[in-house]
Coordinates of C-alpha atoms in Angstrom, one line a residue:
Chain D
M1230 CA -48.6 34.1 -46.5
R1231 CA -49.8 30.7 -47.7
S1232 CA -51.5 28.6 -45.1
V1233 CA -53.5 25.5 -44.5
T1234 CA -56.7 25.4 -42.4
V1235 CA -57.2 22.4 -40.1
N1236 CA -60.2 22.1 -37.8
G1237 CA -61.0 25.8 -38.3
V1238 CA -57.4 26.9 -37.3
R1239 CA -55.2 28.5 -40.0
V1240 CA -51.7 27.2 -39.9
D1241 CA -49.2 29.4 -41.7
D1242 CA -46.8 27.8 -44.2
T1243 CA -43.7 29.1 -42.3
F1244 CA -41.1 27.8 -40.0
A1245 CA -39.6 28.3 -36.6
E1246 CA -35.9 29.1 -36.7
A1247 CA -33.8 27.7 -33.9
F1248 CA -30.2 27.9 -32.7
G1249 CA -27.6 25.5 -31.3
M1250 CA -27.1 25.8 -27.6
R1251 CA -25.2 24.1 -24.8
A1252 CA -27.3 22.2 -22.3
T1253 CA -27.3 20.0 -19.2
A1254 CA -29.8 18.1 -17.2
L1255 CA -30.0 17.7 -13.4
V1256 CA -32.1 15.5 -11.2
I1257 CA -33.2 17.1 -7.9
T1258 CA -34.6 14.8 -5.2
A1259 CA -36.0 15.5 -1.8
D1260 CA -37.9 13.7 1.0
S1261 CA -41.2 14.6 -0.7
A1262 CA -42.2 15.5 -4.2
R1263 CA -43.3 18.9 -2.9
W1264 CA -39.8 19.9 -1.8
A1265 CA -38.1 18.5 -4.9
K1266 CA -40.5 20.7 -6.9
Q1267 CA -39.8 23.6 -4.7
A1268 CA -36.1 23.4 -5.4
A1269 CA -36.7 22.9 -9.1
M1270 CA -39.1 25.9 -9.3
S1271 CA -36.6 28.1 -7.5
M1272 CA -33.7 27.0 -9.6
T1273 CA -35.6 27.5 -12.9
G1274 CA -37.6 30.5 -11.9
F1275 CA -35.6 33.4 -13.2
A1276 CA -34.4 31.5 -16.3
T1277 CA -36.7 32.5 -19.1
S1278 CA -34.3 33.9 -21.7
V1279 CA -30.6 33.9 -22.2
I1280 CA -30.9 37.6 -23.0
G1281 CA -31.5 38.7 -19.4
C1282 CA -31.1 35.6 -17.3
G1283 CA -27.9 34.0 -18.5
C1284 CA -29.7 30.7 -19.2
E1285 CA -33.0 29.2 -20.0
A1286 CA -34.2 26.5 -17.8
G1287 CA -37.3 24.5 -16.9
I1288 CA -38.7 21.3 -15.5
D1289 CA -38.5 18.4 -18.0
R1290 CA -40.5 15.9 -16.0
V1291 CA -41.4 14.7 -12.6
L1292 CA -39.6 11.5 -11.6
P1293 CA -41.1 8.8 -9.4
A1294 CA -39.0 7.5 -6.5
S1295 CA -38.2 4.4 -8.5
E1296 CA -36.4 6.4 -11.2
T1297 CA -34.1 8.5 -9.0
P1298 CA -30.6 7.6 -7.8
D1299 CA -31.5 7.7 -4.1
G1300 CA -35.0 6.3 -4.3
R1301 CA -36.8 9.6 -3.3
P1302 CA -39.2 11.6 -5.4
G1303 CA -37.4 13.8 -7.9
I1304 CA -37.6 16.4 -10.7
R1305 CA -35.5 16.5 -13.8
V1306 CA -34.6 20.0 -14.9
L1307 CA -32.9 21.2 -18.1
L1308 CA -30.6 24.2 -18.4
F1309 CA -29.6 25.9 -21.7
A1310 CA -27.0 28.6 -22.4
V1311 CA -25.2 30.1 -25.3
S1312 CA -21.7 28.9 -24.2
T1313 CA -20.2 26.2 -22.1
G1314 CA -18.7 28.8 -19.8
E1315 CA -22.0 30.6 -19.2
L1316 CA -23.8 27.3 -18.6
Q1317 CA -21.2 26.2 -16.1
K1318 CA -21.6 29.5 -14.3
Q1319 CA -25.4 29.3 -14.2
V1320 CA -25.4 25.7 -13.0
Q1321 CA -23.0 26.5 -10.2
R1322 CA -25.0 29.6 -9.1
R1323 CA -28.4 28.1 -9.3
V1324 CA -27.6 24.8 -7.6
A1325 CA -25.8 26.7 -4.9
Q1326 CA -28.5 29.2 -4.3
C1327 CA -31.7 27.2 -4.9
V1328 CA -30.9 23.5 -4.4
L1329 CA -28.2 23.5 -1.7
T1330 CA -30.4 25.8 0.3
C1331 CA -33.6 23.9 -0.1
A1332 CA -34.6 21.5 2.8
G1333 CA -33.7 17.9 2.3
T1334 CA -32.6 18.0 -1.3
A1335 CA -29.9 16.2 -3.2
C1336 CA -28.7 16.9 -6.8
Y1337 CA -27.5 14.5 -9.4
A1338 CA -26.4 14.5 -13.1
G1339 CA -29.3 14.2 -15.5
F1340 CA -27.0 12.5 -18.0
E1341 CA -23.4 11.8 -18.5
S1342 CA -21.0 13.0 -21.2
A1343 CA -17.3 12.7 -22.1
E1344 CA -16.8 16.5 -21.4
P1345 CA -18.6 17.1 -18.1
L1346 CA -19.7 20.2 -16.2
K1347 CA -18.7 20.7 -12.6
L1348 CA -21.6 20.2 -10.2
G1349 CA -20.5 19.1 -6.7
D1350 CA -16.9 19.7 -7.7
G1351 CA -17.6 23.4 -7.5
L1352 CA -20.0 23.5 -4.6
R1353 CA -18.0 21.4 -2.2
Y1354 CA -16.1 24.4 -0.9
F1355 CA -19.2 25.3 1.0
G1356 CA -18.3 22.5 3.3
D1357 CA -15.4 24.5 4.6
G1358 CA -13.2 21.4 4.8
W1359 CA -15.8 19.1 6.3
Q1360 CA -17.1 18.0 2.9
I1361 CA -16.6 14.3 2.1
V1362 CA -16.2 12.8 -1.4
K1363 CA -17.6 9.4 -1.8
Q1364 CA -17.2 7.0 -4.8
I1365 CA -20.4 5.0 -4.9
G1366 CA -21.2 2.6 -7.8
G1367 CA -18.5 4.2 -10.0
K1368 CA -19.8 7.8 -9.5
R1369 CA -18.4 10.5 -7.3
Y1370 CA -20.6 12.3 -4.9
W1371 CA -19.8 15.2 -2.6
R1372 CA -21.4 15.2 0.9
V1373 CA -21.6 18.7 2.2
P1374 CA -22.6 19.1 5.9
V1375 CA -25.6 21.4 6.2
M1376 CA -27.9 22.3 9.0
D1377 CA -30.5 19.6 8.2
G1378 CA -28.0 16.9 7.7
E1379 CA -26.0 16.6 4.5
F1380 CA -26.4 17.9 1.0
V1381 CA -25.4 15.2 -1.5
C1382 CA -24.4 16.3 -4.9
E1383 CA -22.9 14.4 -7.8
A1384 CA -19.4 15.7 -8.6
T1385 CA -20.2 16.4 -12.3
T1386 CA -23.0 16.4 -14.7
G1387 CA -23.2 15.9 -18.5
L1388 CA -22.9 18.6 -21.2
T1389 CA -24.4 18.4 -24.6
K1390 CA -23.5 20.7 -27.5
E1391 CA -26.3 19.2 -29.6
A1392 CA -29.0 21.2 -27.8
V1393 CA -31.4 23.4 -29.7
G1394 CA -33.1 26.6 -28.4
G1395 CA -35.7 28.8 -29.9
G1396 CA -38.3 26.4 -31.3
N1397 CA -41.6 28.3 -31.1
L1398 CA -45.2 28.6 -31.9
L1399 CA -47.1 31.9 -32.3
I1400 CA -50.7 31.5 -31.3
L1401 CA -53.1 34.2 -32.6
G1402 CA -56.6 34.4 -31.3
A1403 CA -59.8 36.5 -31.4
S1404 CA -59.6 37.2 -27.7
P1405 CA -57.1 37.0 -24.9
K1406 CA -59.2 34.2 -23.2
K1407 CA -59.4 32.0 -26.4
T1408 CA -55.7 32.6 -27.2
L1409 CA -54.7 31.6 -23.6
A1410 CA -56.9 28.5 -23.8
A1411 CA -55.1 27.4 -27.0
A1412 CA -51.7 28.2 -25.4
E1413 CA -52.5 26.2 -22.3
A1414 CA -53.6 23.2 -24.3
A1415 CA -50.3 23.4 -26.2
V1416 CA -48.3 23.7 -23.0
A1417 CA -50.0 20.6 -21.5
A1418 CA -49.2 18.6 -24.6
I1419 CA -45.6 19.7 -24.8
A1420 CA -45.0 19.1 -21.1
A1421 CA -45.5 15.4 -21.8
V1422 CA -42.5 15.4 -24.3
D1423 CA -39.2 14.4 -22.7
N1424 CA -36.0 16.3 -23.1
A1425 CA -37.7 19.6 -23.9
I1426 CA -38.7 22.6 -21.8
M1427 CA -40.7 25.8 -22.2
P1428 CA -38.7 28.3 -20.2
F1429 CA -41.2 31.2 -19.9
P1430 CA -43.7 31.6 -17.1
G1431 CA -46.2 28.7 -17.3
G1432 CA -44.6 27.8 -20.6
I1433 CA -46.1 30.9 -22.4
V1434 CA -44.5 34.3 -23.4
R1435 CA -46.7 37.3 -24.1
S1436 CA -43.9 39.7 -24.8
G1437 CA -42.3 38.2 -28.0
S1438 CA -39.3 40.3 -29.1
K1439 CA -37.5 41.3 -32.2
V1440 CA -33.8 41.9 -32.4
G1441 CA -32.7 45.5 -31.8
S1442 CA -34.5 48.7 -30.8
K1443 CA -34.7 52.3 -31.6
Y1444 CA -32.7 52.8 -28.4
K1445 CA -29.0 52.0 -28.8
A1446 CA -28.5 50.3 -25.5
V1447 CA -31.4 47.9 -25.9
M1448 CA -30.7 44.5 -27.6
A1449 CA -34.2 43.3 -28.0
S1450 CA -37.6 45.1 -28.1
T1451 CA -41.2 44.4 -28.4
N1452 CA -42.3 42.5 -31.6
D1453 CA -44.5 45.3 -32.8
A1454 CA -45.6 43.3 -35.9
Y1455 CA -47.5 41.0 -33.5
C1456 CA -48.8 43.6 -31.1
P1457 CA -52.6 43.9 -31.7
T1458 CA -52.7 47.4 -30.3
L1459 CA -50.2 48.6 -32.9
R1460 CA -52.1 47.2 -35.9
G1461 CA -52.6 50.0 -38.4
I1462 CA -49.7 52.2 -37.3
T1463 CA -46.9 49.7 -37.7
Q1464 CA -46.1 47.0 -40.3
S1465 CA -48.4 44.5 -38.7
A1466 CA -48.4 40.7 -39.2
L1467 CA -51.9 40.5 -37.8
E1468 CA -55.1 40.5 -39.7
P1469 CA -58.3 42.2 -38.5
G1470 CA -60.0 40.1 -35.7
V1471 CA -56.8 39.1 -34.0
A1472 CA -56.9 40.5 -30.5
S1473 CA -54.2 38.6 -28.7
V1474 CA -50.9 36.7 -29.6
L1475 CA -49.1 34.3 -27.3
E1476 CA -45.9 32.5 -28.0
I1477 CA -44.5 29.2 -26.8
V1478 CA -40.7 28.9 -26.8
I1479 CA -39.2 25.5 -26.7
D1480 CA -35.7 24.4 -25.9
G1481 CA -34.6 20.7 -26.3
L1482 CA -31.6 18.6 -25.7
T1483 CA -31.8 17.6 -29.4
A1484 CA -33.5 19.0 -32.6
D1485 CA -35.8 15.9 -32.5
A1486 CA -37.0 16.8 -29.0
V1487 CA -37.9 20.3 -30.2
R1488 CA -39.6 19.0 -33.3
E1489 CA -41.6 16.5 -31.2
A1490 CA -42.6 19.2 -28.7
M1491 CA -43.7 21.6 -31.5
R1492 CA -45.6 18.8 -33.1
A1493 CA -47.4 18.0 -29.9
G1494 CA -48.2 21.6 -29.2
L1495 CA -49.5 22.3 -32.7
A1496 CA -51.7 19.2 -32.6
A1497 CA -53.2 20.3 -29.3
I1498 CA -54.0 23.8 -30.7
V1499 CA -55.5 22.3 -33.8
A1500 CA -57.5 19.8 -31.8
L1501 CA -59.1 22.6 -29.7
G1502 CA -60.3 24.2 -32.9
T1503 CA -62.1 27.5 -33.0
E1504 CA -62.6 27.4 -29.2
G1505 CA -58.9 28.5 -29.1
A1506 CA -56.7 29.9 -31.8
M1507 CA -57.6 31.5 -35.1
R1508 CA -54.2 31.1 -36.5
V1509 CA -50.8 29.5 -35.7
S1510 CA -47.6 30.9 -37.0
A1511 CA -43.9 30.7 -36.0
G1512 CA -41.1 33.1 -35.6
N1513 CA -38.0 33.2 -37.8
Y1514 CA -35.3 35.6 -39.0
G1515 CA -35.6 34.7 -42.7
G1516 CA -33.8 31.4 -42.2
K1517 CA -30.3 32.9 -42.4
L1518 CA -29.3 33.0 -38.7
G1519 CA -30.4 29.7 -37.1
P1520 CA -29.4 26.3 -38.5
H1521 CA -32.6 24.5 -37.4
H1522 CA -35.8 25.1 -39.3
F1523 CA -39.1 23.5 -38.1
R1524 CA -41.8 23.9 -40.8
L1525 CA -45.3 24.0 -39.4
K1526 CA -46.7 22.2 -42.4
E1527 CA -44.4 19.3 -41.9
L1528 CA -45.3 19.1 -38.2
L1529 CA -49.0 18.7 -39.1
R1530 CA -48.3 15.4 -40.8
Chain S
M289 CA -16.9 -20.6 -25.2
K290 CA -15.5 -23.0 -22.6
P291 CA -13.0 -21.6 -20.1
L292 CA -9.4 -22.7 -19.7
V293 CA -9.4 -25.2 -16.8
L294 CA -6.5 -26.0 -14.7
T295 CA -7.0 -28.9 -12.3
L296 CA -4.6 -29.2 -9.4
R297 CA -2.9 -32.6 -9.6
G298 CA -2.3 -32.7 -5.8
E299 CA -1.1 -30.6 -2.9
P300 CA 2.0 -28.8 -4.2
E301 CA 5.3 -29.6 -2.4
Q302 CA 6.3 -25.9 -2.4
R303 CA 4.4 -22.6 -2.5
L304 CA 3.5 -21.7 -6.1
D305 CA 3.5 -18.3 -7.6
L306 CA 0.4 -18.2 -9.9
S307 CA 0.7 -14.6 -10.9
P308 CA 1.6 -15.5 -14.6
L309 CA -1.8 -17.2 -15.0
L310 CA -3.7 -14.1 -16.2
P311 CA -5.9 -13.8 -19.3
Q312 CA -3.8 -10.9 -20.6
R313 CA -0.6 -13.0 -20.4
L314 CA -2.0 -16.3 -21.7
K315 CA -3.6 -14.7 -24.7
G316 CA -2.1 -16.2 -27.9
L317 CA -0.2 -19.0 -26.1
T318 CA -0.5 -22.6 -27.1
P319 CA -1.5 -25.2 -24.4
A320 CA 2.1 -26.4 -24.5
A321 CA 3.4 -23.0 -23.9
V322 CA 1.0 -22.5 -21.0
E323 CA 2.1 -25.8 -19.5
A324 CA 5.7 -24.7 -19.6
I325 CA 5.2 -21.6 -17.5
P326 CA 7.3 -21.8 -14.4
L327 CA 5.5 -21.4 -11.0
Q328 CA 8.2 -22.4 -8.5
T329 CA 9.1 -20.2 -5.5
T330 CA 12.1 -22.3 -4.6
R331 CA 15.1 -23.7 -6.5
Q332 CA 13.1 -26.8 -7.3
P333 CA 11.6 -26.0 -10.8
I334 CA 7.9 -26.7 -11.3
T335 CA 5.7 -25.7 -14.2
V336 CA 2.0 -25.3 -14.9
G337 CA 2.0 -28.7 -16.5
D338 CA 3.7 -30.3 -13.4
A339 CA 1.2 -28.8 -11.0
F340 CA -2.0 -28.8 -13.1
R341 CA -3.9 -30.8 -15.6
L342 CA -4.8 -28.4 -18.4
R343 CA -8.0 -28.4 -20.4
P344 CA -7.6 -25.8 -23.2
G345 CA -10.2 -23.1 -23.6
D346 CA -10.9 -19.4 -23.8
V347 CA -8.2 -17.7 -21.7
E348 CA -10.6 -14.8 -20.9
T349 CA -11.9 -17.1 -18.2
I350 CA -9.5 -19.2 -16.2
R351 CA -10.9 -21.8 -13.8
I352 CA -8.6 -23.4 -11.3
V353 CA -10.1 -26.5 -9.9
G354 CA -8.8 -27.7 -6.5
G355 CA -7.4 -25.3 -4.1
S356 CA -4.5 -25.1 -1.7
E357 CA -3.3 -22.5 0.7
R358 CA 0.0 -22.8 -1.2
L359 CA -1.4 -21.2 -4.3
D360 CA 0.0 -17.7 -3.9
R361 CA -0.6 -14.6 -6.0
V362 CA -3.6 -15.9 -7.8
G363 CA -4.9 -13.2 -10.2
E364 CA -2.2 -10.7 -9.2
G365 CA -2.3 -7.9 -11.7
L366 CA -5.5 -9.0 -13.4
D367 CA -6.8 -6.3 -15.6
S368 CA -9.6 -8.0 -17.6
G369 CA -11.4 -11.3 -17.9
A370 CA -12.2 -13.6 -15.0
I371 CA -10.4 -16.1 -12.8
E372 CA -12.4 -18.5 -10.7
V373 CA -10.8 -20.8 -8.1
E374 CA -12.8 -23.7 -6.8
G375 CA -10.9 -24.1 -3.5
D376 CA -8.6 -22.2 -1.2
V377 CA -5.8 -19.8 -2.2
G378 CA -2.7 -18.5 -0.4
Q379 CA -1.4 -15.0 0.1
R380 CA -1.8 -11.9 -2.1
A381 CA -4.7 -13.2 -4.2
G382 CA -5.8 -10.4 -6.6
R383 CA -3.1 -8.1 -5.5
G384 CA -2.8 -5.1 -7.8
L385 CA -6.1 -6.1 -9.6
S386 CA -7.1 -3.3 -11.9
G387 CA -10.0 -4.9 -13.7
G388 CA -11.9 -8.1 -14.3
R389 CA -13.2 -10.4 -11.7
L390 CA -11.6 -12.9 -9.3
T391 CA -13.8 -15.4 -7.6
I392 CA -12.5 -17.6 -4.8
H393 CA -14.9 -20.3 -3.7
G394 CA -12.7 -21.2 -0.7
D395 CA -10.6 -19.3 1.8
A396 CA -8.0 -16.7 0.9
G397 CA -4.7 -16.0 2.7
P398 CA -3.2 -12.8 3.9
C399 CA -3.2 -9.6 1.8
A400 CA -5.9 -10.6 -0.7
G401 CA -6.7 -7.6 -2.9
S402 CA -3.7 -5.7 -1.7
G403 CA -3.2 -2.5 -3.6
M404 CA -6.0 -3.3 -6.1
S405 CA -7.3 -0.3 -8.1
G406 CA -10.3 -1.7 -9.9
G407 CA -12.3 -4.8 -10.7
M408 CA -14.0 -7.1 -8.3
I409 CA -12.9 -9.8 -5.9
E410 CA -15.3 -12.2 -4.3
I411 CA -14.1 -14.5 -1.6
R412 CA -16.8 -17.0 -0.7
G413 CA -14.9 -18.4 2.2
A414 CA -12.8 -16.5 4.8
A415 CA -10.1 -13.9 4.1
G416 CA -6.8 -13.8 5.9
P417 CA -5.4 -10.7 7.7
F418 CA -4.6 -7.5 5.9
L419 CA -7.4 -7.9 3.4
A420 CA -6.8 -5.2 0.7
G421 CA -4.0 -3.7 2.8
P422 CA -0.6 -2.5 1.7
L423 CA 2.6 -4.5 1.8
P424 CA 5.3 -3.3 4.1
G425 CA 6.7 0.0 2.8
E426 CA 3.7 0.9 0.8
M427 CA 1.8 4.0 1.6
A428 CA -1.7 2.9 0.7
G429 CA -3.7 -0.3 0.4
M430 CA -6.6 -0.7 -2.0
R431 CA -7.2 2.2 -4.3
G432 CA -10.4 1.2 -6.1
G433 CA -12.7 -1.6 -7.0
T434 CA -14.8 -3.8 -4.9
I435 CA -14.2 -6.8 -2.6
I436 CA -16.8 -9.0 -1.0
V437 CA -16.0 -11.6 1.6
R438 CA -18.9 -14.0 2.3
G439 CA -17.2 -15.4 5.3
D440 CA -15.0 -14.0 8.1
A441 CA -12.0 -11.7 7.6
G442 CA -8.8 -11.6 9.6
E443 CA -7.3 -8.7 11.5
R444 CA -6.8 -5.3 10.0
A445 CA -9.0 -5.7 7.0
A446 CA -9.0 -2.6 4.8
D447 CA -5.8 -1.3 6.4
R448 CA -4.9 2.0 4.7
L449 CA -7.8 1.7 2.4
R450 CA -7.7 4.7 0.0
R451 CA -10.7 4.2 -2.3
G452 CA -13.2 1.5 -3.2
T453 CA -15.7 -0.6 -1.3
I454 CA -15.1 -3.7 0.9
V455 CA -18.0 -5.8 2.2
I456 CA -17.4 -8.4 4.9
E457 CA -20.5 -10.5 5.6
G458 CA -19.0 -12.6 8.3
R459 CA -17.0 -11.6 11.4
A460 CA -14.2 -9.1 11.0
G461 CA -11.1 -9.4 13.0
A462 CA -9.6 -6.7 15.3
Y463 CA -8.6 -3.3 13.9
A464 CA -10.8 -3.5 10.8
G465 CA -10.3 -0.3 8.8
S466 CA -7.1 0.5 10.6
R467 CA -5.3 3.6 9.3
M468 CA -8.0 4.1 6.6
I469 CA -7.3 7.0 4.2
A470 CA -10.7 7.0 2.5
G471 CA -13.1 4.5 0.9
T472 CA -15.9 2.4 2.4
L473 CA -15.8 -0.7 4.6
I474 CA -19.1 -2.4 5.4
L475 CA -19.1 -5.0 8.1
C476 CA -22.3 -6.9 8.2
G477 CA -21.3 -9.2 11.1
P478 CA -19.7 -8.6 14.4
A479 CA -16.3 -7.0 14.5
G480 CA -13.2 -7.4 16.7
A481 CA -11.7 -4.7 18.9
L482 CA -11.1 -1.2 17.8
P483 CA -12.5 -0.9 14.3
G484 CA -11.3 2.3 12.5
Y485 CA -8.1 2.4 14.6
L486 CA -6.2 5.5 13.5
M487 CA -8.4 6.1 10.5
K488 CA -8.1 9.5 8.9
R489 CA -11.0 9.6 6.6
G490 CA -13.4 7.1 5.0
T491 CA -16.5 5.3 6.1
I492 CA -17.0 2.2 8.2
I493 CA -20.4 0.6 8.6
L494 CA -20.8 -1.6 11.6
G495 CA -23.8 -3.9 11.1
R496 CA -23.4 -5.6 14.5
D497 CA -21.4 -4.9 17.7
C498 CA -17.7 -4.7 18.0
E499 CA -15.6 -6.0 20.9
A500 CA -14.4 -2.6 21.8
L501 CA -14.6 0.9 20.3
A502 CA -11.8 3.4 20.7
P503 CA -12.8 6.3 23.0
T504 CA -11.4 8.6 20.3
F505 CA -14.6 8.2 18.2
V506 CA -17.1 10.9 19.1
D507 CA -20.9 10.7 18.8
S508 CA -22.5 12.8 16.0
G509 CA -26.0 11.6 16.4
I510 CA -28.4 9.2 14.7
H511 CA -29.1 10.0 11.0
D512 CA -30.9 8.7 7.9
L513 CA -28.5 10.0 5.3
V514 CA -29.0 10.1 1.6
A515 CA -25.4 9.0 1.1
L516 CA -26.2 5.7 2.9
R517 CA -29.2 5.2 0.6
L518 CA -27.0 5.6 -2.4
L519 CA -24.5 3.1 -0.9
A520 CA -27.3 0.7 -0.1
R521 CA -28.5 0.7 -3.7
S522 CA -25.0 0.3 -5.0
V523 CA -24.3 -2.8 -2.9
A524 CA -27.8 -4.3 -3.2
A525 CA -26.8 -6.6 -6.1
L526 CA -23.7 -7.6 -4.3
S527 CA -24.9 -8.4 -0.8
S528 CA -28.4 -8.3 0.5
R529 CA -27.0 -8.3 4.0
A530 CA -25.0 -5.2 3.4
E531 CA -28.0 -3.5 1.9
A532 CA -30.1 -4.4 4.9
T533 CA -27.4 -3.0 7.2
L534 CA -27.6 0.3 5.4
R535 CA -31.4 0.6 5.2
R536 CA -32.0 2.0 8.6
P537 CA -31.0 5.1 10.5
L538 CA -27.5 4.7 12.0
Q539 CA -25.5 6.4 14.7
R540 CA -22.6 8.3 13.3
L541 CA -19.3 8.4 15.2
A542 CA -16.6 10.7 13.9
G543 CA -13.0 9.7 14.3
D544 CA -10.4 8.6 14.8
T545 CA -9.8 11.9 16.6
S546 CA -6.4 10.7 17.7
V547 CA -5.4 11.4 14.2
L548 CA -7.2 13.6 11.6
G549 CA -10.7 12.6 12.8
K550 CA -12.4 13.1 9.5
G551 CA -13.5 9.5 9.2
E552 CA -16.9 8.2 10.2
L553 CA -18.1 5.0 11.7
F554 CA -21.8 4.2 11.5
C555 CA -23.4 1.7 13.9
R556 CA -26.6 0.8 15.5
S557 CA -27.6 3.1 18.3
R558 CA -25.3 2.6 21.2

């Protein structure tokens, strides 16, 4: 594969192939930043891949009290799913189990849209008839009595059909330590980009997958071409010297958000130079499945 | 663009019905056609031109200079644009308002904002009884929008309020929020007897004391609720007094338990 070398890091002339998704954003607030983060972490915890979790979710950014609807510290989270129905189900379940239950929290729409998703409109029944709907400043909020006071939840949240999931960077390194250092640098850079998340643990995935398996019931299986321990006995994409591969998967509310996140991540990896990655690549399916292609070469400009 | 200005020639000899003077109805009319609009409420005919001196302008904003408590139904049915009255008005000002803004620099008579469903009414003076309430035979009063009264309000303000927000900065008369169905009533000043009388749902904020509180309201404790913070933020631009009233822990009383009892009355610790 053709490539270009920048600061000692080889960047493949390839592209990440991404797909259209449905997404929403929520703002979670609490009496302290700690508890807002706790709720956000719980809610987005088991949401790494739509394959097994129903949705992909993560923290977009930390909001200061001055930027939240109720003037308390907050966190903005993004959720992505393959269909509106699944997204609605996941929002409902995760807010009910992880935000409603978390001490002192409130939950608001992260953005508005013409076609909304239910938020408080679905959770209100927990109030068992004691819930109160309040129209404040043109928005509807549900107040559900709970044991520490009230859980306030906006009635609906926005839905976008312009979201993009599956932006990615494959980081290949000479040792697990160096590869992780490059991946961590990329995660830190991407975290500063708004409207994009990295749904895997710490933003990094070490078990990249391919579609299908030798086992009929398994939809996805290990990406053997990028497993260093299989080099030599499988059709490997790894050259000698590569001892570890980590992937960063990016979902964004728009294609531009994914592009900017990938650009930031790639720049951070290249800036780290030979202290980190040997090579950077990206995952695709030949370009025939996903409508969004993000070429690494273009992102270097 | 300059507004259309109607200057009252003198105290009218009869009550006038000003409901035709709305931006949506005056659009496209010539000044002569506006002056020919009848306003009488008796058999004695009287037109806009008889009662007012007209200065043509953009009808999206109508300014009425010189008030009288005989000017009834000002801004009734307003759905867009703005009406400003530099003086007093009579009954039913802003009734059925669904959009736009009505500003009254003087006092308003009974039933101001009755049955309104959107938009904004600001009364810089005092409001008469049954502010935002229903007329006889109607099931609900105000159904949306915002009313702010800078002065006092008469008895039974927000009667049968169903949705929307009402702020009264001065003194509220007896039975404020009577028979409320939902919505929010913020009383920054003292209130008369029995606020929230027979309210089913909805929220009343008592910034100061009331003359008497019905024993059918039951204590639910002192709380610093997120919902009140949201409310404080939403009224901040409208009334700093209302915002200040909401920016402290308040005692919640649930009621009126003589009816459904799902309403709430917040007040300073009693």
